[in-house]
Amino acid sequence: MAQDVVVVGGGPAGLAFARSLAGSGLAVTVVERQPLAALQDPTCDGREIALTHRSVTTLTALGAWAHLDPEDIAPLREARVLNGSSRFALSFDTGATGEDRLGQLVPNHRIRRALFLATRDQPGLDLIAGVDVGSVTSSAAGRVVTLADGRVLRPRLLVAADSRFSAVREQLGIAAEVNRLGRSMLVCRVAHDGDHGGSATEWFEHGHTIAMLPLNGTLSSAVLTLPAEEAERIAALDPVALGAEITRRYDARLGAMRVVEGPRLYPLATTYARHFVATGAALIGDAAVGMHPVTAHGFNLGLQGQATLAALVNKAAARGCDIATPLLLRRYEAAHRLASRPIYAATNLLVGLYTDERPAARLARHATLRAGARLPMVRDAVSRLLMQP
Ligand SMILES: Cc1cc2nc3c(=O)[nH]c(=O)nc-3n(C[C@H](O)[C@H](O)[C@H](O)COP(=O)(O)OP(=O)(O)OC[C@H]3O[C@@H](n4cnc5c(N)ncnc54)[C@H](O)[C@@H]3O)c2cc1C
């Protein structure tokens, strides 16, 4: 079968994009290195994704939201930021918006499964699982995608959704800003006796950052950001010792904590591609923008970006026009850069401010939080960002 579109990577961004092309009449192929069984029933990876209202709307429109188990959806009612030993907290809530929550927390592996189920029987969609994309080339003469098993695909449009260390991006000759932070995120699920009240806490302590994300019942997702070596040392603790370590680091605010899932380690690196497009090709998801997880925007932005590109491609296909013109691709790039660059820059600024341990930086953090509290417009802007309709 001739392909109109080949998507490299069947992660959440790649599958969402393929699903967004449903009904376009285009022949779409997704190539994913993981085997089919891993896509049908992905294993837990410890990531709890904070979804904005806008993302929930998108996932609903894609038919994925209906595939989530209500048990897996936890309301995020409030977010609080704390600095060091100060008891002062900057809070974000829904204010006068009439909403009962800032967003929803859903495990990443459940989102992946829901997107897989939404795309499973999509007419015109071919999923090649368990096969690596070996190499790609793209020029005015056409796109050539060579799979590790020797198959060759020649799509009109090539879309890279192959993670923040995208090999396709590199092979297309697109450079990227890559910041390896030398720190890792340790994530695990913990059970506790205290009630989190649906409130997420981000606590910038000296030497580490600890976030506690509220899950259903008396469960939370503990997210510790530490220098890479220390994170490895803590991840090697037995579950009882790890629970005690997290309880201590969280100042026993929710009582004693027991580890019920994990831990998993994520070495931190942020990436931003210099271009999101090349001749007949586009980058989406983390391949375009690899955010620091602290502001929980990576997948939300990826979902927004794929929707932008899909809308342009669907429109061109409906008119019987070329789906990969330079103008179409440039429009995608401009829109997604506008949506992502400010959030990417602000997040990196925040990370810099909160990982600097010098006394002046600590004071600056404190002053920023206080200023944020005094400026309702700052709080409102952040809340609105979280709650994008
Ligand atoms: C700890 C943590 C917490 C996070 N929390 C949030 C949050 O709260 N909110 C939020 O919005 N985001 C969050 N994120 C970010 C979010 O997880 C990512 O943005 C999202 O998973 C990126 O999806 P993707 O499809 O672009 O890439 P990936 O999930 O990396 O998927 C890429 C896919 O491509 C496949 N692939 C790669 N190379 C090839 C190849 N050569 N051939 C075939 N297949 C290939 C891979 O197997 C993989 O399935 C978090 C991330 C982390 C690490």
CSV table of C-alpha atoms in Angstrom, one decimal, residues 44 46-48 74-76 80 105 107 186-201 210-224 246 250 253-262:
chain,number,residue,atom,x,y,z
A,44,CYS,CA,3.3,1.4,34.1
A,46,GLY,CA,5.5,5.9,36.8
A,47,ARG,CA,4.6,9.2,35.0
A,48,GLU,CA,1.4,10.8,36.1
A,74,ALA,CA,-7.7,12.0,39.5
A,75,PRO,CA,-8.8,15.6,39.9
A,76,LEU,CA,-6.2,18.2,40.5
A,80,ARG,CA,0.9,24.9,45.9
A,105,LEU,CA,-3.9,13.5,36.5
A,107,PRO,CA,-1.0,7.7,34.3
A,186,LEU,CA,12.7,9.7,40.8
A,187,VAL,CA,9.0,8.9,40.6
A,188,CYS,CA,7.0,6.4,42.7
A,189,ARG,CA,3.5,5.9,44.0
A,190,VAL,CA,3.1,6.1,47.7
A,191,ALA,CA,0.2,5.3,50.1
A,192,HIS,CA,-0.3,7.5,53.2
A,193,ASP,CA,-2.8,8.1,55.9
A,194,GLY,CA,-3.2,11.9,55.4
A,195,ASP,CA,-5.7,13.5,53.1
A,196,HIS,CA,-4.1,15.4,50.2
A,197,GLY,CA,-7.5,17.1,49.3
A,198,GLY,CA,-6.7,17.0,45.6
A,199,SER,CA,-3.8,19.4,46.1
A,200,ALA,CA,-0.5,19.1,44.4
A,201,THR,CA,2.6,20.4,46.2
A,210,ILE,CA,9.9,17.2,45.9
A,211,ALA,CA,6.5,17.2,44.3
A,212,MET,CA,3.5,15.3,45.6
A,213,LEU,CA,0.8,14.7,43.0
A,214,PRO,CA,-2.7,13.7,44.4
A,215,LEU,CA,-4.1,10.5,43.1
A,216,ASN,CA,-7.4,8.9,43.9
A,217,GLY,CA,-7.9,7.8,47.5
A,218,THR,CA,-5.0,8.2,49.9
A,219,LEU,CA,-2.4,7.7,47.2
A,220,SER,CA,0.1,10.2,45.8
A,221,SER,CA,2.8,10.2,43.2
A,222,ALA,CA,6.0,11.3,44.7
A,223,VAL,CA,8.4,13.1,42.3
A,224,LEU,CA,11.9,13.8,43.7
A,246,ILE,CA,10.3,10.2,51.1
A,250,TYR,CA,8.2,15.5,52.6
A,253,ARG,CA,3.0,16.3,55.9
A,254,LEU,CA,0.8,13.4,54.9
A,255,GLY,CA,2.0,11.0,57.5
A,256,ALA,CA,4.2,7.9,57.0
A,257,MET,CA,4.4,6.9,53.3
A,258,ARG,CA,4.6,3.4,51.9
A,259,VAL,CA,5.9,2.8,48.4
A,260,VAL,CA,3.3,0.9,46.4
A,261,GLU,CA,4.8,1.2,42.9
A,262,GLY,CA,8.2,2.1,41.5
